[in-house]
């Protein structure tokens, strides 16, 4: 069956880099909810208008909106054919439960959840060094706080379901990718 993988990790853990490599290597479809929202903001859609202020403050867009966007995307045939790498979703327990229901309705299984583990102090330094427009100190801190409060509980959620693989995210991108590949064995 086509793989269905979730990638978790704090902002600045290197998820983007590892996703690009996984997609190149395995031909799975990358679904980044952050990219989808940024595209909506750039296009000036209704969704984009609603999401813009929330995103720049480091907050989370509502579960209802996110679940709707992802359910629609997961129904497309490129994903049933090639599998999916979910990046940035789920971010809350409500989203994880919704995703579980979507997969159950589709009769498919979650393959694995990869957590790229980089300590809080290290990601904070990386984020400050990156200097992206939406990376104000306040927004970075708010995103990291949200991650600990809302997304870190998903580690237990998936560990209980025997789906969680924790990858040491310290080291260069080749080293980390070798660990990811070793853990996935696709
Ligand atoms: P990312 O590129 O994944 O860091 O996402 C950028 C921003 O988009 C986040 O800081 C949130 O404001 C919003 N966002 C992306 N994915 C989600 C999600 N699954 N739930 C809520 N908000 C999200």
PDB file of C-alpha atoms and ligand atoms in Angstrom:
ATOM      1  CA  UNK A   1       0.000   0.000   0.000  1.00  0.00           C
ATOM      2  CA  UNK A   2       1.185   3.553  -0.674  1.00  0.00           C
ATOM      3  CA  UNK A   3       2.890   4.954   2.450  1.00  0.00           C
ATOM      4  CA  UNK A   4       1.160   7.491   4.656  1.00  0.00           C
ATOM      5  CA  UNK A   5       3.696   9.248   6.809  1.00  0.00           C
ATOM      6  CA  UNK A   6       3.438  12.080   9.302  1.00  0.00           C
ATOM      7  CA  UNK A   7       6.488  14.149  10.121  1.00  0.00           C
ATOM      8  CA  UNK A   8       6.599  15.933  13.475  1.00  0.00           C
ATOM      9  CA  UNK A   9       9.213  18.185  14.975  1.00  0.00           C
ATOM     10  CA  UNK A  10       9.588  21.646  16.417  1.00  0.00           C
ATOM     11  CA  UNK A  11       9.843  24.566  14.071  1.00  0.00           C
ATOM     12  CA  UNK A  12      13.505  24.663  13.036  1.00  0.00           C
ATOM     13  CA  UNK A  13      14.088  20.914  13.484  1.00  0.00           C
ATOM     14  CA  UNK A  14      14.816  20.478   9.772  1.00  0.00           C
ATOM     15  CA  UNK A  15      11.473  19.005   8.726  1.00  0.00           C
ATOM     16  CA  UNK A  16      11.414  20.926   5.446  1.00  0.00           C
ATOM     17  CA  UNK A  17      14.800  19.583   4.348  1.00  0.00           C
ATOM     18  CA  UNK A  18      13.997  16.008   5.310  1.00  0.00           C
ATOM     19  CA  UNK A  19      10.603  16.182   3.587  1.00  0.00           C
ATOM     20  CA  UNK A  20      12.180  17.347   0.342  1.00  0.00           C
ATOM     21  CA  UNK A  21      14.587  14.417   0.455  1.00  0.00           C
ATOM     22  CA  UNK A  22      11.905  11.854   1.260  1.00  0.00           C
ATOM     23  CA  UNK A  23       9.766  13.101  -1.592  1.00  0.00           C
ATOM     24  CA  UNK A  24      12.698  12.993  -4.021  1.00  0.00           C
ATOM     25  CA  UNK A  25      13.660   9.496  -2.904  1.00  0.00           C
ATOM     26  CA  UNK A  26      10.251   7.827  -2.696  1.00  0.00           C
ATOM     27  CA  UNK A  27       7.979   9.837  -4.988  1.00  0.00           C
ATOM     28  CA  UNK A  28       5.378  10.391  -2.275  1.00  0.00           C
ATOM     29  CA  UNK A  29       3.211  13.502  -2.258  1.00  0.00           C
ATOM     30  CA  UNK A  30       4.282  16.245   0.141  1.00  0.00           C
ATOM     31  CA  UNK A  31       1.356  17.951   1.867  1.00  0.00           C
ATOM     32  CA  UNK A  32       2.515  20.921   3.928  1.00  0.00           C
ATOM     33  CA  UNK A  33      -0.383  22.767   5.544  1.00  0.00           C
ATOM     34  CA  UNK A  34       1.928  25.743   6.162  1.00  0.00           C
ATOM     35  CA  UNK A  35       2.683  25.908   2.409  1.00  0.00           C
ATOM     36  CA  UNK A  36      -1.035  25.607   1.592  1.00  0.00           C
ATOM     37  CA  UNK A  37      -1.874  28.466   3.969  1.00  0.00           C
ATOM     38  CA  UNK A  38       0.977  30.650   2.667  1.00  0.00           C
ATOM     39  CA  UNK A  39      -0.284  30.054  -0.890  1.00  0.00           C
ATOM     40  CA  UNK A  40      -3.796  31.093   0.204  1.00  0.00           C
ATOM     41  CA  UNK A  41      -2.392  34.271   1.807  1.00  0.00           C
ATOM     42  CA  UNK A  42      -0.411  35.088  -1.350  1.00  0.00           C
ATOM     43  CA  UNK A  43      -3.479  34.501  -3.538  1.00  0.00           C
ATOM     44  CA  UNK A  44      -5.630  36.679  -1.264  1.00  0.00           C
ATOM     45  CA  UNK A  45      -8.373  34.049  -0.906  1.00  0.00           C
ATOM     46  CA  UNK A  46     -10.962  34.147   1.887  1.00  0.00           C
ATOM     47  CA  UNK A  47      -8.964  31.471   3.729  1.00  0.00           C
ATOM     48  CA  UNK A  48      -5.784  33.479   3.258  1.00  0.00           C
ATOM     49  CA  UNK A  49      -7.399  36.572   4.730  1.00  0.00           C
ATOM     50  CA  UNK A  50      -8.537  34.633   7.785  1.00  0.00           C
ATOM     51  CA  UNK A  51      -5.192  32.878   8.272  1.00  0.00           C
ATOM     52  CA  UNK A  52      -2.783  35.760   7.729  1.00  0.00           C
ATOM     53  CA  UNK A  53      -2.931  37.472  11.123  1.00  0.00           C
ATOM     54  CA  UNK A  54      -3.028  34.168  13.010  1.00  0.00           C
ATOM     55  CA  UNK A  55       0.063  32.929  11.180  1.00  0.00           C
ATOM     56  CA  UNK A  56       2.115  36.058  11.689  1.00  0.00           C
ATOM     57  CA  UNK A  57       1.393  36.055  15.413  1.00  0.00           C
ATOM     58  CA  UNK A  58       2.519  32.430  15.730  1.00  0.00           C
ATOM     59  CA  UNK A  59      -0.959  31.135  16.615  1.00  0.00           C
ATOM     60  CA  UNK A  60      -2.817  28.174  15.161  1.00  0.00           C
ATOM     61  CA  UNK A  61      -5.535  28.270  12.528  1.00  0.00           C
ATOM     62  CA  UNK A  62      -8.711  26.558  13.795  1.00  0.00           C
ATOM     63  CA  UNK A  63      -9.037  22.788  13.755  1.00  0.00           C
ATOM     64  CA  UNK A  64     -12.259  23.075  11.792  1.00  0.00           C
ATOM     65  CA  UNK A  65     -10.609  24.958   8.937  1.00  0.00           C
ATOM     66  CA  UNK A  66      -7.498  22.762   8.913  1.00  0.00           C
ATOM     67  CA  UNK A  67      -9.450  19.501   9.011  1.00  0.00           C
ATOM     68  CA  UNK A  68     -11.532  20.662   6.058  1.00  0.00           C
ATOM     69  CA  UNK A  69      -8.497  21.597   3.960  1.00  0.00           C
ATOM     70  CA  UNK A  70      -6.689  18.346   4.676  1.00  0.00           C
ATOM     71  CA  UNK A  71      -9.731  16.085   4.170  1.00  0.00           C
ATOM     72  CA  UNK A  72     -10.214  17.623   0.743  1.00  0.00           C
ATOM     73  CA  UNK A  73      -6.557  17.224  -0.215  1.00  0.00           C
ATOM     74  CA  UNK A  74      -6.332  13.610   1.005  1.00  0.00           C
ATOM     75  CA  UNK A  75      -9.273  12.665  -1.217  1.00  0.00           C
ATOM     76  CA  UNK A  76      -7.249  13.390  -4.368  1.00  0.00           C
ATOM     77  CA  UNK A  77      -6.021  10.531  -6.525  1.00  0.00           C
ATOM     78  CA  UNK A  78      -2.309  11.443  -6.581  1.00  0.00           C
ATOM     79  CA  UNK A  79      -2.237  10.597  -2.881  1.00  0.00           C
ATOM     80  CA  UNK A  80      -4.114   7.296  -3.124  1.00  0.00           C
ATOM     81  CA  UNK A  81      -1.677   6.318  -5.883  1.00  0.00           C
ATOM     82  CA  UNK A  82       1.619   7.552  -4.452  1.00  0.00           C
ATOM     83  CA  UNK A  83       1.095   8.007  -0.720  1.00  0.00           C
ATOM     84  CA  UNK A  84       1.499  11.128   1.349  1.00  0.00           C
ATOM     85  CA  UNK A  85       3.984  12.842   3.612  1.00  0.00           C
ATOM     86  CA  UNK A  86       2.050  15.084   5.986  1.00  0.00           C
ATOM     87  CA  UNK A  87       4.091  18.045   7.207  1.00  0.00           C
ATOM     88  CA  UNK A  88       2.561  20.490   9.699  1.00  0.00           C
ATOM     89  CA  UNK A  89      -0.583  18.408  10.183  1.00  0.00           C
ATOM     90  CA  UNK A  90      -1.821  17.155  12.575  1.00  0.00           C
ATOM     91  CA  UNK A  91      -0.853  19.804  15.107  1.00  0.00           C
ATOM     92  CA  UNK A  92      -3.519  19.126  17.757  1.00  0.00           C
ATOM     93  CA  UNK A  93      -5.214  16.040  19.184  1.00  0.00           C
ATOM     94  CA  UNK A  94      -8.470  17.010  17.481  1.00  0.00           C
ATOM     95  CA  UNK A  95      -6.653  17.071  14.136  1.00  0.00           C
ATOM     96  CA  UNK A  96      -5.007  13.703  14.863  1.00  0.00           C
ATOM     97  CA  UNK A  97      -8.386  12.156  15.673  1.00  0.00           C
ATOM     98  CA  UNK A  98      -9.878  13.578  12.493  1.00  0.00           C
ATOM     99  CA  UNK A  99      -6.996  12.204  10.450  1.00  0.00           C
ATOM    100  CA  UNK A 100      -7.479   8.781  12.032  1.00  0.00           C
ATOM    101  CA  UNK A 101     -11.124   8.896  10.953  1.00  0.00           C
ATOM    102  CA  UNK A 102     -10.245   9.993   7.401  1.00  0.00           C
ATOM    103  CA  UNK A 103      -7.809   7.082   7.017  1.00  0.00           C
ATOM    104  CA  UNK A 104     -10.349   4.639   8.518  1.00  0.00           C
ATOM    105  CA  UNK A 105     -13.019   5.869   6.071  1.00  0.00           C
ATOM    106  CA  UNK A 106     -10.577   5.417   3.199  1.00  0.00           C
ATOM    107  CA  UNK A 107      -9.651   1.932   4.416  1.00  0.00           C
ATOM    108  CA  UNK A 108      -5.962   2.852   4.580  1.00  0.00           C
ATOM    109  CA  UNK A 109      -3.374   2.668   7.357  1.00  0.00           C
ATOM    110  CA  UNK A 110      -0.982   5.186   8.770  1.00  0.00           C
ATOM    111  CA  UNK A 111       2.511   3.844   8.006  1.00  0.00           C
ATOM    112  CA  UNK A 112       4.588   5.745  10.563  1.00  0.00           C
ATOM    113  CA  UNK A 113       5.063   9.009  12.410  1.00  0.00           C
ATOM    114  CA  UNK A 114       8.581  10.408  12.396  1.00  0.00           C
ATOM    115  CA  UNK A 115       9.535  12.856  15.088  1.00  0.00           C
ATOM    116  CA  UNK A 116      12.677  14.809  14.215  1.00  0.00           C
ATOM    117  CA  UNK A 117      13.901  15.524  17.698  1.00  0.00           C
ATOM    118  CA  UNK A 118      15.966  18.671  18.255  1.00  0.00           C
ATOM    119  CA  UNK A 119      16.136  20.244  21.718  1.00  0.00           C
ATOM    120  CA  UNK A 120      14.305  23.496  22.395  1.00  0.00           C
ATOM    121  CA  UNK A 121      17.489  25.566  22.950  1.00  0.00           C
ATOM    122  CA  UNK A 122      18.956  24.407  19.627  1.00  0.00           C
ATOM    123  CA  UNK A 123      15.837  25.180  17.538  1.00  0.00           C
ATOM    124  CA  UNK A 124      15.516  28.598  19.158  1.00  0.00           C
ATOM    125  CA  UNK A 125      19.065  29.431  18.064  1.00  0.00           C
ATOM    126  CA  UNK A 126      18.459  28.094  14.547  1.00  0.00           C
ATOM    127  CA  UNK A 127      15.237  30.106  14.167  1.00  0.00           C
ATOM    128  CA  UNK A 128      16.825  33.344  15.301  1.00  0.00           C
ATOM    129  CA  UNK A 129      19.684  32.794  12.843  1.00  0.00           C
ATOM    130  CA  UNK A 130      17.275  32.114   9.954  1.00  0.00           C
ATOM    131  CA  UNK A 131      15.753  35.591  10.076  1.00  0.00           C
ATOM    132  CA  UNK A 132      12.635  35.004   7.946  1.00  0.00           C
ATOM    133  CA  UNK A 133      10.090  37.841   7.753  1.00  0.00           C
ATOM    134  CA  UNK A 134       7.546  36.099   9.967  1.00  0.00           C
ATOM    135  CA  UNK A 135      10.277  35.081  12.433  1.00  0.00           C
ATOM    136  CA  UNK A 136       9.970  37.834  15.004  1.00  0.00           C
ATOM    137  CA  UNK A 137      11.218  36.788  18.420  1.00  0.00           C
ATOM    138  CA  UNK A 138       7.660  36.909  19.789  1.00  0.00           C
ATOM    139  CA  UNK A 139       6.228  34.791  16.965  1.00  0.00           C
ATOM    140  CA  UNK A 140       9.005  32.211  17.288  1.00  0.00           C
ATOM    141  CA  UNK A 141       8.429  31.926  21.013  1.00  0.00           C
ATOM    142  CA  UNK A 142       4.670  31.679  20.529  1.00  0.00           C
ATOM    143  CA  UNK A 143       5.058  28.914  17.902  1.00  0.00           C
ATOM    144  CA  UNK A 144       7.401  26.950  20.135  1.00  0.00           C
ATOM    145  CA  UNK A 145       5.030  27.378  23.096  1.00  0.00           C
ATOM    146  CA  UNK A 146       2.124  26.183  20.960  1.00  0.00           C
ATOM    147  CA  UNK A 147       4.144  23.202  19.859  1.00  0.00           C
ATOM    148  CA  UNK A 148       4.871  22.099  23.416  1.00  0.00           C
ATOM    149  CA  UNK A 149       1.273  22.660  24.531  1.00  0.00           C
ATOM    150  CA  UNK A 150      -0.710  21.410  21.526  1.00  0.00           C
ATOM    151  CA  UNK A 151       1.507  19.245  19.337  1.00  0.00           C
ATOM    152  CA  UNK A 152       3.904  17.492  21.747  1.00  0.00           C
ATOM    153  CA  UNK A 153       0.958  15.477  23.192  1.00  0.00           C
ATOM    154  CA  UNK A 154       0.717  13.814  19.768  1.00  0.00           C
ATOM    155  CA  UNK A 155       3.964  11.996  20.548  1.00  0.00           C
ATOM    156  CA  UNK A 156       2.119   9.994  23.209  1.00  0.00           C
ATOM    157  CA  UNK A 157      -0.938   9.641  20.984  1.00  0.00           C
ATOM    158  CA  UNK A 158       1.131   7.927  18.283  1.00  0.00           C
ATOM    159  CA  UNK A 159       3.417   6.040  20.665  1.00  0.00           C
ATOM    160  CA  UNK A 160       0.295   4.404  22.140  1.00  0.00           C
ATOM    161  CA  UNK A 161      -0.631   3.311  18.625  1.00  0.00           C
ATOM    162  CA  UNK A 162       2.890   1.943  18.009  1.00  0.00           C
ATOM    163  CA  UNK A 163       3.431   4.348  15.130  1.00  0.00           C
ATOM    164  CA  UNK A 164       6.037   6.708  16.574  1.00  0.00           C
ATOM    165  CA  UNK A 165       9.672   6.697  15.495  1.00  0.00           C
ATOM    166  CA  UNK A 166      11.937   9.248  17.174  1.00  0.00           C
ATOM    167  CA  UNK A 167      14.900  10.423  15.100  1.00  0.00           C
ATOM    168  CA  UNK A 168      17.811  12.331  16.568  1.00  0.00           C
ATOM    169  CA  UNK A 169      17.729  15.561  14.555  1.00  0.00           C
ATOM    170  CA  UNK A 170      21.182  16.783  15.570  1.00  0.00           C
ATOM    171  CA  UNK A 171      23.874  16.471  12.931  1.00  0.00           C
ATOM    172  CA  UNK A 172      24.116  17.382   9.259  1.00  0.00           C
ATOM    173  CA  UNK A 173      21.254  16.762   6.845  1.00  0.00           C
ATOM    174  CA  UNK A 174      22.823  13.616   5.324  1.00  0.00           C
ATOM    175  CA  UNK A 175      23.277  12.039   8.737  1.00  0.00           C
ATOM    176  CA  UNK A 176      19.718  12.839   9.759  1.00  0.00           C
ATOM    177  CA  UNK A 177      18.352  11.576   6.435  1.00  0.00           C
ATOM    178  CA  UNK A 178      20.217   8.283   6.831  1.00  0.00           C
ATOM    179  CA  UNK A 179      18.517   7.878  10.214  1.00  0.00           C
ATOM    180  CA  UNK A 180      15.099   8.644   8.704  1.00  0.00           C
ATOM    181  CA  UNK A 181      15.639   6.141   5.876  1.00  0.00           C
ATOM    182  CA  UNK A 182      16.823   3.497   8.313  1.00  0.00           C
ATOM    183  CA  UNK A 183      13.751   3.966  10.467  1.00  0.00           C
ATOM    184  CA  UNK A 184      11.260   3.930   7.606  1.00  0.00           C
ATOM    185  CA  UNK A 185      12.612   1.015   5.572  1.00  0.00           C
ATOM    186  CA  UNK A 186      10.152   1.801   2.755  1.00  0.00           C
TER     187      UNK A 186
HETATM  188  P1  LIG B   1       4.393  25.764   9.216  1.00  0.00           P
HETATM  189  O1  LIG B   1       4.977  26.147   7.909  1.00  0.00           O
HETATM  190  O2  LIG B   1       3.974  24.309   9.282  1.00  0.00           O
HETATM  191  O3  LIG B   1       5.248  26.147  10.384  1.00  0.00           O
HETATM  192  O4  LIG B   1       3.027  26.581   9.372  1.00  0.00           O
HETATM  193  C1  LIG B   1       3.030  27.994   9.401  1.00  0.00           C
HETATM  194  C2  LIG B   1       1.821  28.509  10.177  1.00  0.00           C
HETATM  195  O5  LIG B   1       0.608  28.056   9.553  1.00  0.00           O
HETATM  196  C3  LIG B   1       1.726  27.988  11.609  1.00  0.00           C
HETATM  197  O6  LIG B   1       2.491  28.763  12.496  1.00  0.00           O
HETATM  198  C4  LIG B   1       0.228  28.095  11.870  1.00  0.00           C
HETATM  199  O7  LIG B   1      -0.162  29.412  12.133  1.00  0.00           O
HETATM  200  C5  LIG B   1      -0.373  27.703  10.529  1.00  0.00           C
HETATM  201  N1  LIG B   1      -0.620  26.224  10.439  1.00  0.00           N
HETATM  202  C6  LIG B   1      -0.004  25.338   9.602  1.00  0.00           C
HETATM  203  N2  LIG B   1      -0.477  24.097   9.782  1.00  0.00           N
HETATM  204  C7  LIG B   1      -1.417  24.188  10.758  1.00  0.00           C
HETATM  205  C8  LIG B   1      -2.259  23.244  11.413  1.00  0.00           C
HETATM  206  N3  LIG B   1      -2.218  21.931  11.106  1.00  0.00           N
HETATM  207  N4  LIG B   1      -3.101  23.704  12.374  1.00  0.00           N
HETATM  208  C9  LIG B   1      -3.148  25.020  12.699  1.00  0.00           C
HETATM  209  N5  LIG B   1      -2.380  25.950  12.130  1.00  0.00           N
HETATM  210  C10 LIG B   1      -1.513  25.554  11.162  1.00  0.00           C
END
